CSV table of C-alpha atoms in Angstrom, one decimal:
chain,number,residue,atom,x,y,z
A,33,MET,CA,36.6,5.3,19.0
A,34,ALA,CA,33.4,5.6,21.1
A,35,ASP,CA,31.5,7.8,18.6
A,36,GLN,CA,32.0,5.4,15.7
A,37,PHE,CA,28.8,3.8,14.4
A,38,GLU,CA,28.5,0.2,15.1
A,39,GLN,CA,26.0,-1.7,13.0
A,40,ILE,CA,23.5,-3.8,14.9
A,41,SER,CA,23.3,-7.2,13.3
A,42,LEU,CA,21.0,-10.0,14.2
A,43,PHE,CA,23.2,-12.5,12.3
A,44,GLU,CA,26.8,-11.8,13.3
A,45,GLU,CA,28.9,-10.9,16.3
A,46,ASP,CA,31.2,-8.9,14.0
A,47,PRO,CA,30.7,-5.1,14.6
A,48,SER,CA,31.9,-4.1,11.2
A,49,PHE,CA,29.4,-2.5,8.8
A,50,GLU,CA,28.1,-5.0,6.3
A,51,LEU,CA,25.6,-3.8,3.7
A,52,GLU,CA,23.8,-7.1,3.5
A,53,ASN,CA,23.1,-6.9,7.2
A,54,PHE,CA,21.9,-3.3,7.1
A,55,LEU,CA,18.3,-3.6,8.2
A,56,PRO,CA,16.9,-0.4,6.6
A,57,LEU,CA,18.2,-1.6,3.2
A,58,LYS,CA,16.6,-5.1,3.8
A,59,ILE,CA,13.3,-3.4,4.6
A,60,ALA,CA,13.6,-1.2,1.5
A,61,ARG,CA,14.3,-4.3,-0.7
A,62,ILE,CA,11.5,-6.4,0.7
A,63,GLY,CA,9.1,-3.4,0.3
A,64,LYS,CA,10.0,-3.1,-3.4
A,65,LEU,CA,9.6,-6.9,-3.8
A,66,VAL,CA,6.1,-6.8,-2.2
A,67,GLU,CA,5.1,-3.7,-4.1
A,68,GLN,CA,6.1,-5.4,-7.4
A,69,GLN,CA,4.2,-8.5,-6.6
A,70,LEU,CA,1.1,-6.5,-5.6
A,71,SER,CA,1.3,-4.4,-8.7
A,72,GLU,CA,1.6,-7.4,-11.0
A,73,HIS,CA,-1.2,-9.1,-9.2
A,74,LEU,CA,-3.6,-6.1,-9.6
A,75,MET,CA,-2.6,-5.5,-13.2
A,76,SER,CA,-2.8,-9.1,-14.3
A,77,ARG,CA,-6.2,-9.8,-12.7
A,78,HIS,CA,-8.0,-6.5,-12.5
A,79,TYR,CA,-6.1,-4.2,-15.0
A,80,ILE,CA,-5.5,-1.5,-12.5
A,81,GLY,CA,-2.4,-0.3,-10.7
A,82,ILE,CA,-1.7,0.3,-7.0
A,83,PRO,CA,-2.8,4.0,-7.0
A,84,GLU,CA,-6.1,3.1,-8.7
A,85,TRP,CA,-6.7,0.3,-6.2
A,86,LEU,CA,-5.9,2.6,-3.2
A,87,VAL,CA,-8.3,5.3,-4.5
A,88,LEU,CA,-11.1,2.8,-5.3
A,89,ASN,CA,-10.7,1.0,-1.9
A,90,THR,CA,-10.9,4.3,0.0
A,91,LEU,CA,-13.9,5.5,-2.0
A,92,THR,CA,-15.7,2.2,-1.4
A,93,ARG,CA,-15.4,2.8,2.3
A,94,SER,CA,-16.2,6.5,2.4
A,95,GLU,CA,-18.1,7.9,-0.5
A,96,GLY,CA,-17.8,11.5,-1.5
A,97,VAL,CA,-14.2,12.2,-0.9
A,98,SER,CA,-12.2,15.0,-2.6
A,99,VAL,CA,-8.9,14.5,-4.4
A,100,LYS,CA,-7.3,16.6,-1.7
A,101,ASP,CA,-8.7,14.4,1.1
A,102,LEU,CA,-7.6,11.3,-0.8
A,103,CYS,CA,-4.1,12.6,-1.0
A,104,SER,CA,-3.8,13.0,2.7
A,105,GLN,CA,-5.5,9.7,3.5
A,106,LEU,CA,-3.4,7.7,1.0
A,107,ASP,CA,-0.1,9.6,1.4
A,108,LEU,CA,0.0,10.0,-2.3
A,109,ASP,CA,0.7,13.2,-4.2
A,110,THR,CA,-2.0,15.1,-6.1
A,111,VAL,CA,-0.8,14.0,-9.5
A,112,ALA,CA,-0.9,10.3,-8.6
A,113,VAL,CA,-4.4,10.6,-7.1
A,114,SER,CA,-5.7,12.7,-10.1
A,115,ARG,CA,-4.3,10.2,-12.6
A,116,ALA,CA,-5.8,7.3,-10.7
A,117,ALA,CA,-9.1,9.0,-10.4
A,118,THR,CA,-9.1,9.8,-14.2
A,119,LYS,CA,-8.4,6.2,-15.1
A,120,LEU,CA,-11.1,4.9,-12.7
A,121,THR,CA,-13.6,7.4,-14.1
A,122,ASP,CA,-12.7,6.4,-17.7
A,123,TYR,CA,-13.2,2.7,-16.7
A,124,GLY,CA,-16.6,3.6,-15.2
A,125,TYR,CA,-15.6,2.6,-11.6
A,126,ILE,CA,-16.0,6.0,-10.1
A,127,GLU,CA,-17.7,9.3,-11.0
A,128,LYS,CA,-17.5,12.9,-10.0
A,129,ALA,CA,-20.2,14.5,-7.9
A,130,THR,CA,-20.9,17.8,-6.2
A,131,ASN,CA,-20.3,18.0,-2.5
A,132,GLN,CA,-23.7,18.6,-0.8
A,133,ASP,CA,-22.3,21.0,1.8
A,134,ASP,CA,-20.0,23.0,-0.6
A,135,ARG,CA,-21.4,23.0,-4.1
A,136,ARG,CA,-18.0,24.3,-5.4
A,137,LEU,CA,-16.2,21.2,-4.2
A,138,ILE,CA,-16.1,18.1,-6.5
A,139,VAL,CA,-16.0,14.7,-4.8
A,140,LEU,CA,-15.5,11.2,-6.1
A,141,VAL,CA,-18.0,8.4,-5.6
A,142,THR,CA,-17.9,4.7,-6.6
A,143,THR,CA,-20.3,3.3,-9.2
A,144,ALA,CA,-21.9,-0.1,-8.8
A,145,GLU,CA,-19.2,-1.5,-11.1
A,146,GLY,CA,-16.5,0.0,-8.9
A,147,ARG,CA,-18.0,-1.5,-5.7
A,148,THR,CA,-18.1,-4.9,-7.4
A,149,LEU,CA,-14.5,-4.6,-8.6
A,150,SER,CA,-13.4,-3.6,-5.1
A,151,ARG,CA,-15.0,-6.7,-3.6
A,152,GLN,CA,-13.3,-8.9,-6.2
A,153,ILE,CA,-10.0,-7.3,-5.5
A,154,GLU,CA,-10.3,-7.9,-1.8
A,155,CYS,CA,-10.9,-11.6,-2.4
A,156,SER,CA,-8.0,-11.9,-4.7
A,157,LEU,CA,-5.7,-10.0,-2.4
A,158,ALA,CA,-6.4,-12.4,0.4
A,159,ASN,CA,-4.9,-15.1,-1.9
A,160,LEU,CA,-1.9,-12.9,-2.6
A,161,GLU,CA,-1.3,-12.4,1.1
A,162,LYS,CA,-1.5,-16.2,1.7
A,163,ARG,CA,1.1,-16.6,-1.1
A,164,LEU,CA,3.4,-14.0,0.4
A,165,SER,CA,3.1,-15.4,3.9
A,166,ARG,CA,3.9,-19.0,2.8
A,167,GLY,CA,6.7,-20.4,4.9
A,168,ILE,CA,6.2,-17.8,7.7
A,169,SER,CA,4.4,-19.0,10.8
A,170,ARG,CA,1.1,-17.3,11.6
A,171,HIS,CA,2.6,-16.0,14.8
A,172,ASP,CA,5.6,-14.4,13.0
A,173,TRP,CA,3.3,-12.9,10.3
A,174,ILE,CA,1.2,-11.3,13.0
A,175,ARG,CA,4.3,-10.2,14.9
A,176,MET,CA,5.7,-8.6,11.7
A,177,GLY,CA,2.5,-6.6,11.3
A,178,GLN,CA,2.9,-5.4,14.9
A,179,LEU,CA,6.5,-4.4,14.4
A,180,ILE,CA,5.6,-2.5,11.3
A,181,ALA,CA,2.8,-0.7,13.1
A,182,ALA,CA,5.2,0.1,16.0
A,183,PHE,CA,7.8,1.4,13.5
A,184,LYS,CA,5.3,3.7,11.8
A,185,GLN,CA,4.2,5.2,15.1
A,186,ARG,CA,7.7,6.4,15.9
A,187,PRO,CA,8.4,10.1,15.6
C-alpha cells in the first residue's frame, strides 16, 4: 500500500515501525534527560530551577524587561515567569522597577547579587556542557547544534 507510513530508520533496513527507532521519541527522551541534568545541576549548586535561571539570564543581558516580554522571549507561560520572578525577588537577585517610558509598567532588573550569580552559573554550566558532551566529538557536537537550529527554523 503506497499511502502506508514507512518509518525512516538510520539503524535498520526493515521498513516496519519500531518505537525504539522513532526519532521524535528519541529526541523527546534525550530532551527530558538533559532537562533533568540541567535542573539538578542548577538546584544542587545554585538553589534555583530552570525557569529562575532563564529569567535571571535574560535580565542580566537586557535590564528592565516586563513579565510579558520575558514570557515571549523565553517561551514560558505567565505563571512560570511570575513564579520565577517572585522567587528571584525573594532571594534578592532581581527587583521591580518602574518603566521610564510608561510609568504604569513594572519591569524587572537584576541586583548586584543577581549579576554575580548569573556569572557563577555561566561558569558552572560550561562544566555541565563538557560533561554532557563527553564521548561526542567536537565536530559532532557542533553539528548537533546546527541540526537543532535547522529543525527549529522549520515552519
